[in-house]
Amino acid sequence: MKEEIGSRWNLGPTRVLQVAAGLIAAQLLVRTLVAGHSGYYWDDLILVGRGASVPLFSSDLLLYDHDGHLMPGAFLVAGIATRIAPYQWILPMLTMVVLQALASYAVFRLLRKILGLRPVLLIPLALYLFSPLTLPAFAWWAAALNALPLQIALAWVAGDALDLCRTGRRRYAVSGTLVLIASLLFFEKSVLVPFVAFATVALLAHIEGRERPVLSTLRRGAPLWIGSAVVLAAWAIVYLSSVESRLVRPNAVAAFELFSHATSRGLLPTLLGGPWAWARWIPSPSWATPPTVLVVAGWVALTVAVIATVRRKRRIVAVWILTAAYFLLSVTAMVVTRSSDNTAYELAQTLRYFTDTAVILAIALALIARATARNAAPIRVQPVVAVVAVAAFIASSLWSTYTFSRSWDENPTTNYLATARESLAEHSDAPILDQPTSIWVLLPVAYPYNMVSRLLAPLRDRPEFSNNTPDLRMIDDDGSVIDAQVTWVRSIEPGTTPDCGHLVDKRSFVPLPLDGPLIGWEWTAELNYMADADGEISVALEQGDSVRVPVKQGLGSVFVRLIGGGNYLRVSTLTPNLSVCIGTGPVGSVVPK
């Protein structure tokens, strides 16, 4: 029996197509506004830094182990965008909007194959298009380069699998396999794509009452399943040889809390267009903070929906089970790869670890709508009730989108990069010592990508970043280049050579004693010298690597960044017949002058 929830809506296929196109256009407009108010953040800076400093098609870039991710496609896109327009947000913004447009079309395409151009199609489509569940991963460029290709592949490959099993045309196996390959280039979670496609086809066959739906799906879709298996096997070899495992065994309490937060404060409020409110402390991402009433309403709505549909629809229990299984698997992956004793439970409320569940929910709603009723009487839903419910969901989602955008807009990185671009261009006359960037931009855990030599390397009009400079400057937390000085943590003891201090005129190391020991760390030494000619000297701490430092004839000062520790500096000449006298000076940290 063909049942249409919206049979009395008086919407023909053409009108349904027009409304669907309008919904997609509205979503893209909203997402474009969100992207326009976004900016570079955290992993974006790592992608840009590596994309600017590593050859574009090298294995060092494409096969880089990025915190457990293998994402050559993302690094390639970031590298191309950086080479065209370094730190210009327009290109990341365009990639995000284009990928979102492809994902939205792919979901619509799949829903059309399941339901046809019937009014009921608009319900799961609206759920996907406007759900805040996909919002945090969209607004963060690095996350979008993971999440959106996965969403595209989940919907597109499932659609190709349906067409392959219906028509037997192998071109759907070819296109589905190619889309799978493309998605694996951006996100390792795409290994789930063929399994979701298989489940979609098998569930639809089960709902329609076909005999042996699993075996039938396996046989009819064999070209796609075989192609996917070959691709996954090849990908697994590359992944396991490139990425170090970061699996952890969390304690039971932490695991339970993360699952609880992901479900009650993460997923369920988004089913009603929540969470409505977001919290953030810089430089962390925003996380959902739904009110208790919305959490309770989410549980009630889900419970009522499951009970009502199971009681009134045939053969849909498996749909709910597999939908829940996908979500729980996503949360499990988060728990075993991102949790530790110090992990905040709010991590699960950032939503990005299970953002693709929005596609799975849309598929589930479409399959449930396709299922026949348990009795002869069709399920009657007043058109006005359905329209009001969808409109309320969209309105609720738009409010959550607005509050998220306000929270996400609090990004100090945007102003930092803009100020640094201008200030570096104005101070390009002398090298700047490498230093960590502002903790409000990148924390030290991101080392070495938190160093300004990595972060700001893509900028074209700037001074050189070096381990020595004759003019000491630093970049402050706002991104401005300012004059700096070295603190007197330790000092170089006066030398014994009359009218000279420490005489360095041999190519073997001469020790310059300090007035106390230094622990192994990053230090800056101020060398006040007099040289009889232009040349180079070598400088190092007692324990640490040496640095080549140029000196100029006459009196001068040079500031040298050293890694190590000990009780003295080791200095030698590298230029033959060069003599240098070195006086007292500080060894410490660089601070504003």
XYZ file of C-alpha atoms in Angstrom:
593
model
C 0.000 0.000 0.000
C 1.314 3.430 -0.898
C 0.804 5.708 2.034
C 1.332 9.440 1.982
C 1.383 11.385 5.202
C 0.900 14.507 3.160
C -1.599 13.175 0.626
C -4.005 16.052 1.310
C -1.419 18.797 1.046
C -2.278 19.364 -2.629
C 1.394 19.737 -3.472
C 2.363 18.198 -6.770
C 5.918 17.093 -7.642
C 6.757 20.434 -9.252
C 5.676 22.407 -6.200
C 7.523 20.035 -3.857
C 10.664 20.529 -5.964
C 10.239 24.298 -5.773
C 9.779 24.273 -1.993
C 12.803 21.990 -1.565
C 14.907 24.328 -3.705
C 13.689 27.264 -1.626
C 14.630 25.501 1.611
C 18.112 24.698 0.309
C 18.581 28.282 -0.883
C 17.471 29.600 2.522
C 19.864 27.251 4.312
C 22.786 28.307 2.121
C 21.983 31.965 2.736
C 22.012 31.386 6.497
C 25.200 29.333 6.343
C 26.887 31.967 4.182
C 26.112 34.564 6.839
C 27.540 32.259 9.509
C 30.671 31.637 7.438
C 31.051 35.361 6.836
C 31.180 35.958 10.590
C 33.674 33.131 11.114
C 37.433 33.231 10.752
C 40.608 31.197 11.113
C 40.716 29.142 14.300
C 43.126 26.612 15.850
C 43.555 23.689 13.377
C 42.966 26.104 10.499
C 46.260 27.748 11.429
C 48.058 24.392 11.378
C 46.634 23.555 7.953
C 47.658 26.969 6.630
C 51.124 26.837 8.213
C 51.910 23.404 6.795
C 50.296 24.226 3.474
C 52.597 27.234 3.087
C 55.834 25.591 4.245
C 55.654 22.054 2.797
C 55.629 21.174 -0.930
C 52.040 20.887 -2.080
C 52.096 17.337 -3.426
C 54.651 15.898 -1.011
C 53.981 13.001 1.327
C 55.084 15.264 4.203
C 51.974 17.333 3.579
C 49.423 14.857 2.235
C 50.233 11.926 4.546
C 50.828 14.003 7.665
C 49.460 12.518 10.878
C 47.309 15.381 12.112
C 46.369 14.373 15.638
C 45.236 10.945 14.461
C 43.621 12.195 11.250
C 44.729 11.242 7.745
C 43.298 14.011 5.577
C 45.356 14.667 2.433
C 42.405 16.307 0.705
C 42.019 18.873 3.467
C 45.726 19.718 3.449
C 45.684 20.006 -0.335
C 42.713 22.386 -0.307
C 44.282 24.445 2.490
C 47.632 24.521 0.688
C 46.085 25.727 -2.564
C 43.990 28.378 -0.813
C 47.038 29.595 1.117
C 49.184 29.860 -1.978
C 46.500 31.846 -3.788
C 45.556 34.216 -0.963
C 47.318 33.621 2.382
C 45.093 34.344 5.356
C 42.299 35.757 3.203
C 39.068 34.329 4.644
C 37.127 34.539 1.378
C 38.573 31.281 -0.007
C 37.906 29.144 3.107
C 34.435 30.692 3.261
C 33.743 29.736 -0.361
C 34.944 26.163 0.159
C 32.657 25.803 3.175
C 29.585 27.126 1.346
C 30.253 25.060 -1.810
C 30.737 21.879 0.212
C 27.550 22.622 2.155
C 25.652 23.127 -1.111
C 26.889 19.737 -2.360
C 25.931 18.078 0.930
C 22.446 19.616 0.899
C 21.863 18.524 -2.691
C 23.168 15.019 -1.945
C 20.712 14.644 0.952
C 17.828 15.938 -1.181
C 18.833 13.537 -3.976
C 18.761 10.580 -1.581
C 15.440 11.564 -0.002
C 13.928 11.893 -3.467
C 15.054 8.358 -4.331
C 13.446 7.021 -1.144
C 10.217 9.034 -1.068
C 9.797 10.536 -4.503
C 8.710 14.154 -4.894
C 6.059 13.905 -2.186
C 5.352 16.572 0.437
C 6.604 14.329 3.233
C 10.102 14.634 1.750
C 10.258 18.205 3.030
C 10.234 17.114 6.686
C 13.523 15.145 6.784
C 15.034 17.630 4.351
C 14.254 20.559 6.667
C 15.612 18.577 9.622
C 18.960 18.172 7.888
C 19.165 21.631 6.359
C 18.526 23.683 9.473
C 19.596 21.403 12.316
C 22.125 23.080 14.634
C 23.712 19.638 14.914
C 25.740 20.391 11.766
C 26.509 24.000 12.660
C 29.726 23.875 14.765
C 31.496 21.599 12.283
C 30.434 23.854 9.398
C 31.658 27.121 10.933
C 35.175 25.818 11.671
C 37.076 25.480 8.380
C 39.268 22.521 9.400
C 36.250 20.687 10.826
C 34.178 21.498 7.726
C 36.876 19.958 5.518
C 36.335 16.757 7.522
C 32.599 16.798 8.117
C 31.090 18.058 4.856
C 32.789 15.577 2.479
C 31.613 12.820 4.837
C 28.029 14.115 4.759
C 28.170 14.330 0.968
C 29.428 10.755 0.710
C 26.918 9.325 3.205
C 24.002 10.626 1.149
C 25.465 10.274 -2.342
C 26.776 6.715 -2.035
C 23.512 5.571 -0.417
C 21.657 7.073 -3.381
C 23.972 5.322 -5.850
C 23.497 2.048 -3.959
C 19.715 2.370 -4.283
C 19.971 3.050 -8.023
C 22.421 0.190 -8.514
C 20.155 -2.309 -6.751
C 17.092 -1.045 -8.626
C 18.556 -0.828 -12.136
C 21.672 -2.975 -12.121
C 23.594 -0.233 -13.939
C 27.250 -0.465 -12.997
C 27.863 3.242 -13.486
C 26.312 3.743 -10.063
C 28.918 1.377 -8.590
C 31.664 3.407 -10.287
C 30.360 6.800 -9.140
C 29.695 5.514 -5.615
C 33.230 4.134 -5.350
C 34.750 7.391 -6.632
C 32.776 9.442 -4.094
C 33.936 7.074 -1.346
C 37.553 7.586 -2.404
C 37.082 11.359 -2.409
C 35.562 11.366 1.081
C 38.372 9.182 2.483
C 40.822 11.858 1.366
C 39.207 14.237 3.847
C 38.139 12.130 6.824
C 38.901 8.606 8.017
C 35.365 8.246 9.381
C 34.285 7.838 5.752
C 35.054 4.137 6.192
C 31.450 3.969 7.441
C 30.016 5.245 4.141
C 29.540 1.874 2.366
C 28.049 0.352 5.527
C 25.497 3.167 5.762
C 24.696 2.702 2.067
C 24.209 -1.030 2.558
C 22.005 -0.485 5.613
C 19.877 2.080 3.751
C 19.183 -0.272 0.837
C 18.601 -3.300 3.076
C 16.273 -1.403 5.424
C 14.236 -0.091 2.525
C 13.908 -3.610 1.133
C 12.898 -4.845 4.595
C 10.313 -2.075 4.985
C 8.843 -2.901 1.588
C 8.456 -6.526 2.660
C 10.927 -8.116 0.258
C 12.241 -11.582 1.011
C 15.779 -11.864 2.370
C 16.543 -8.126 2.169
C 20.131 -8.497 3.378
C 21.081 -11.206 0.876
C 19.221 -9.408 -1.880
C 21.078 -6.153 -1.139
C 24.387 -7.998 -0.966
C 23.803 -9.649 -4.344
C 22.355 -6.718 -6.256
C 24.844 -4.191 -4.966
C 27.867 -6.498 -5.243
C 29.827 -4.272 -7.688
C 29.670 -1.379 -5.244
C 30.406 -3.479 -2.175
C 33.383 -5.183 -3.849
C 34.755 -1.865 -5.094
C 34.324 -0.343 -1.634
C 36.070 -3.287 0.018
C 39.086 -2.910 -2.278
C 39.236 0.839 -1.603
C 38.949 0.383 2.169
C 41.661 -2.288 2.179
C 44.070 -0.048 0.256
C 43.179 2.941 2.398
C 43.720 0.931 5.610
C 47.275 0.078 4.528
C 48.084 3.746 3.930
C 46.373 4.862 7.131
C 48.044 2.329 9.412
C 51.461 3.090 7.931
C 51.025 6.862 8.291
C 49.069 7.442 11.503
C 50.035 6.571 15.040
C 47.235 5.006 17.058
C 45.861 7.270 19.795
C 43.281 4.927 21.262
C 42.843 5.226 25.007
C 40.947 3.240 27.611
C 38.834 5.770 29.509
C 37.578 5.085 32.978
C 33.943 4.096 33.319
C 32.847 7.344 34.967
C 34.372 9.530 32.266
C 32.926 7.369 29.494
C 29.447 7.491 31.027
C 29.568 11.250 31.469
C 30.734 11.831 27.900
C 27.932 9.619 26.558
C 25.449 11.394 28.805
C 26.554 14.861 27.751
C 26.613 13.886 24.077
C 23.067 12.549 24.267
C 21.182 14.739 26.716
C 22.977 18.042 26.177
C 24.208 17.398 22.658
C 22.004 15.443 20.265
C 18.524 15.518 21.793
C 18.082 19.306 22.080
C 18.982 19.646 18.388
C 15.995 17.453 17.497
C 13.857 20.392 18.589
C 16.064 23.050 17.041
C 18.151 23.579 20.169
C 20.319 24.102 22.082
C 19.351 27.844 21.945
C 22.396 28.825 24.010
C 26.164 28.282 23.759
C 29.107 28.840 26.073
C 32.744 29.448 25.280
C 36.052 30.292 26.880
C 38.795 31.458 24.553
C 40.525 29.699 22.874
C 38.168 26.713 23.133
C 35.325 26.173 20.631
C 31.719 26.888 21.534
C 29.674 24.166 23.215
C 25.939 23.701 23.592
C 24.329 24.725 26.895
C 20.649 23.854 26.500
C 18.201 24.736 29.282
C 16.896 21.838 31.330
C 13.400 22.210 29.886
C 14.786 21.636 26.396
C 16.722 18.552 27.499
C 13.578 17.077 29.037
C 11.521 18.023 25.988
C 14.087 16.337 23.741
C 13.838 13.070 25.678
C 10.048 13.240 25.666
C 9.888 13.997 21.943
C 12.233 11.135 21.057
C 10.404 8.662 23.299
C 7.008 9.616 21.891
C 8.304 9.456 18.325
C 9.822 6.002 18.771
C 6.779 4.525 20.524
C 4.256 6.103 18.148
C 6.041 5.091 14.962
C 6.809 1.548 16.141
C 3.166 1.037 17.125
C 1.754 2.424 13.886
C 4.348 1.502 11.272
C 5.519 -1.878 10.038
C 9.105 -3.126 10.150
C 10.793 0.043 11.406
C 12.312 -1.183 14.675
C 15.565 -1.916 12.851
C 15.624 1.665 11.555
C 15.628 3.090 15.059
C 18.165 0.537 16.293
C 20.668 1.212 13.520
C 20.203 4.981 13.817
C 20.992 4.810 17.532
C 23.917 2.488 16.802
C 25.465 4.989 14.386
C 25.223 7.799 16.909
C 26.624 5.660 19.729
C 29.467 4.499 17.492
C 30.339 8.115 16.746
C 30.395 8.975 20.441
C 32.442 5.860 21.182
C 35.033 6.984 18.631
C 35.208 10.342 20.410
C 35.603 8.691 23.806
C 38.410 6.312 22.808
C 40.396 8.874 20.801
C 39.871 12.207 22.551
C 39.243 11.504 26.230
C 41.749 11.570 29.082
C 41.733 12.111 32.823
C 41.644 15.861 32.188
C 39.017 15.895 29.449
C 36.121 18.261 30.101
C 32.744 16.626 29.543
C 31.719 19.694 27.539
C 33.789 18.195 24.727
C 30.747 16.097 23.832
C 28.606 19.244 23.683
C 30.655 20.757 20.862
C 28.579 18.468 18.588
C 31.234 18.137 15.881
C 32.135 14.544 16.744
C 28.699 13.280 15.692
C 27.545 16.043 13.352
C 27.058 13.517 10.513
C 24.266 11.927 12.551
C 22.070 14.622 10.973
C 22.293 12.762 7.649
C 21.480 9.460 9.356
C 18.428 11.004 11.050
C 17.186 12.333 7.711
C 17.546 8.868 6.179
C 15.765 7.288 9.152
C 12.809 9.701 8.919
C 12.528 9.025 5.188
C 12.502 5.260 5.713
C 9.896 5.561 8.466
C 7.736 7.773 6.242
C 8.062 5.183 3.478
C 6.917 2.321 5.740
C 3.317 1.150 5.559
C 0.847 1.424 8.433
C 0.039 -1.569 10.591
C -3.662 -1.306 9.674
C -5.546 -0.350 6.552
C -6.243 3.192 7.704
C -3.517 5.634 6.681
C -1.873 7.859 9.252
C -3.579 11.212 8.898
C -1.627 14.326 9.701
C -3.329 17.639 9.186
C -1.262 19.728 6.756
C -1.421 22.741 9.045
C -0.019 20.667 11.933
C 2.921 19.463 9.849
C 3.628 22.948 8.502
C 3.504 24.503 11.973
C 5.774 21.791 13.393
C 8.376 22.237 10.638
C 8.162 26.031 10.890
C 8.641 25.857 14.667
C 11.665 23.615 14.221
C 13.194 25.986 11.661
C 12.510 29.025 13.862
C 14.060 27.285 16.869
C 17.057 26.254 14.769
C 17.557 29.759 13.433
C 17.634 31.144 16.959
C 20.258 28.548 17.894
C 22.177 29.529 14.759
C 22.064 33.192 15.742
C 23.273 32.555 19.293
C 26.006 30.257 18.003
C 27.204 32.868 15.534
C 27.435 35.444 18.317
C 29.474 33.043 20.428
C 31.707 31.943 17.550
C 32.311 35.551 16.526
C 34.378 36.031 19.702
C 37.562 34.949 17.966
C 40.755 36.872 18.832
C 42.593 35.139 15.983
C 40.863 37.325 13.402
C 42.116 40.598 14.881
C 45.503 39.065 15.704
C 46.118 38.091 12.068
C 44.899 41.425 10.716
C 47.121 43.383 13.102
C 50.128 41.126 12.510
C 49.802 41.486 8.736
C 49.923 45.276 8.980
C 52.514 45.520 11.737
C 54.950 43.017 10.217
C 54.835 44.897 6.918
C 55.843 48.065 8.762
C 58.789 46.385 10.558
C 60.492 44.381 7.828
C 63.944 45.971 8.305
C 65.294 43.420 10.819
C 64.656 39.738 11.620
C 62.313 38.849 14.468
C 63.198 36.089 16.904
C 60.886 33.125 16.765
C 58.443 33.027 19.688
C 55.199 31.349 20.725
C 52.109 33.106 19.476
C 49.469 34.466 21.828
C 47.869 31.819 24.029
C 44.531 33.286 22.965
C 45.312 32.117 19.422
C 47.116 28.792 19.931
C 48.070 27.100 23.178
C 51.554 25.587 23.650
C 50.091 22.084 23.166
C 50.033 22.910 19.450
C 53.867 23.216 19.351
C 55.627 23.729 16.977
C 52.672 25.188 15.078
C 52.110 27.799 17.778
C 55.445 29.426 16.868
C 55.151 32.649 14.885
C 57.627 31.315 12.318
C 55.036 28.656 11.415
C 51.866 30.623 12.035
C 52.809 33.777 10.148
C 55.039 32.191 7.502
C 52.331 32.478 4.790
C 52.349 36.292 4.992
C 54.348 37.681 2.088
C 55.246 41.172 3.304
C 57.059 40.488 6.565
C 60.544 40.312 8.111
C 62.468 37.077 8.350
C 61.899 34.928 11.421
C 65.321 33.966 12.734
C 67.229 32.724 15.754
C 69.197 35.965 15.959
C 68.600 39.654 15.338
C 70.445 42.952 15.913
C 67.174 44.715 16.801
C 65.097 42.942 19.431
C 61.354 43.050 18.817
C 58.458 40.784 19.652
C 54.833 40.255 18.653
C 52.385 40.945 21.460
C 49.031 39.298 22.153
C 47.292 41.733 19.815
C 49.604 40.901 16.893
C 51.555 44.169 17.046
C 55.334 44.243 16.595
C 56.828 46.074 19.600
C 60.286 46.805 20.975
C 61.514 44.219 23.466
C 64.277 43.499 25.970
C 65.907 40.485 27.638
C 65.219 39.862 31.320
C 68.231 39.314 33.604
C 67.482 35.743 34.633
C 71.218 35.158 34.361
C 74.072 37.386 33.162
C 77.341 36.799 31.385
C 80.193 37.276 33.853
C 82.760 39.959 32.962
C 85.770 38.659 31.043
C 89.401 38.914 32.092
C 90.971 40.349 28.931
C 91.762 44.070 29.501
C 89.705 46.471 27.383
C 87.909 43.522 25.850
C 86.163 41.198 28.271
C 85.924 37.743 26.684
C 88.246 37.461 23.696
C 87.004 35.057 21.059
C 89.586 34.687 18.295
C 89.961 30.965 17.849
C 87.679 28.515 16.064
C 87.436 26.348 19.203
C 84.781 27.173 21.789
C 85.503 29.780 24.424
C 83.342 29.462 27.571
C 81.480 32.561 28.750
C 80.530 31.817 32.380
C 77.079 32.760 33.668
C 76.392 33.993 37.204
C 74.246 30.907 37.823
C 72.947 27.760 36.117
C 70.089 27.692 33.587
C 67.631 24.817 33.347
C 66.991 23.318 29.935
C 64.586 25.732 28.226
C 64.303 28.374 25.539
C 66.496 31.356 26.380
C 67.623 34.561 24.688
C 71.157 35.900 25.153
C 72.144 39.524 24.548
C 75.720 39.590 23.248
C 77.358 43.022 23.409
C 80.446 42.773 21.246
C 83.223 44.528 19.355
C 84.449 42.825 16.177
C 87.501 43.658 14.072
C 85.700 42.642 10.860
C 82.417 41.394 9.510
C 81.979 37.656 10.026
C 80.151 34.854 11.805
C 80.392 33.316 15.237
C 78.828 30.197 16.734
C 76.885 30.461 19.996
C 75.427 27.723 22.206
C 74.580 26.986 25.813
C 76.623 24.403 27.705
C 74.005 21.813 26.781
C 72.309 22.680 23.527
C 72.686 23.106 19.792
C 74.784 25.916 18.356
C 73.488 28.892 16.356
C 75.337 30.725 13.569
C 75.305 34.460 14.316
C 76.539 37.248 12.002
C 78.503 40.136 13.515
C 79.454 43.499 12.032
C 82.771 45.315 12.335
C 82.888 47.651 15.315
C 80.645 47.890 18.365
C 77.301 46.107 18.228
C 74.719 43.970 19.962
C 73.015 40.824 18.779
C 70.210 38.848 20.407
C 70.382 35.071 20.068
C 67.632 32.523 20.714
C 69.118 29.400 22.313
C 67.651 26.072 23.387
C 69.310 24.286 26.282
C 70.808 24.954 29.695
C 73.991 24.900 31.732
C 76.479 27.164 33.457
C 78.066 28.967 30.504
C 77.774 29.966 26.859
C 80.057 28.384 24.250
C 81.238 30.866 21.626
C 83.637 30.385 18.733
C 84.470 32.168 15.510
C 83.448 30.669 12.180
C 85.194 33.272 10.031
C 88.997 32.820 9.762
C 91.135 35.514 11.457
C 88.051 37.071 13.094
C 88.490 38.455 16.618
C 85.495 39.394 18.768
C 85.376 40.888 22.241
C 82.209 40.092 24.224
C 81.141 41.959 27.339
C 78.566 41.296 29.995
C 74.890 40.985 29.121
C 71.630 39.306 30.170
C 70.420 35.800 29.392
C 66.708 35.332 29.990
C 63.304 35.759 28.420
C 62.096 38.300 25.903
C 59.560 40.777 27.296
C 58.106 44.094 26.105
C 60.526 46.979 26.544
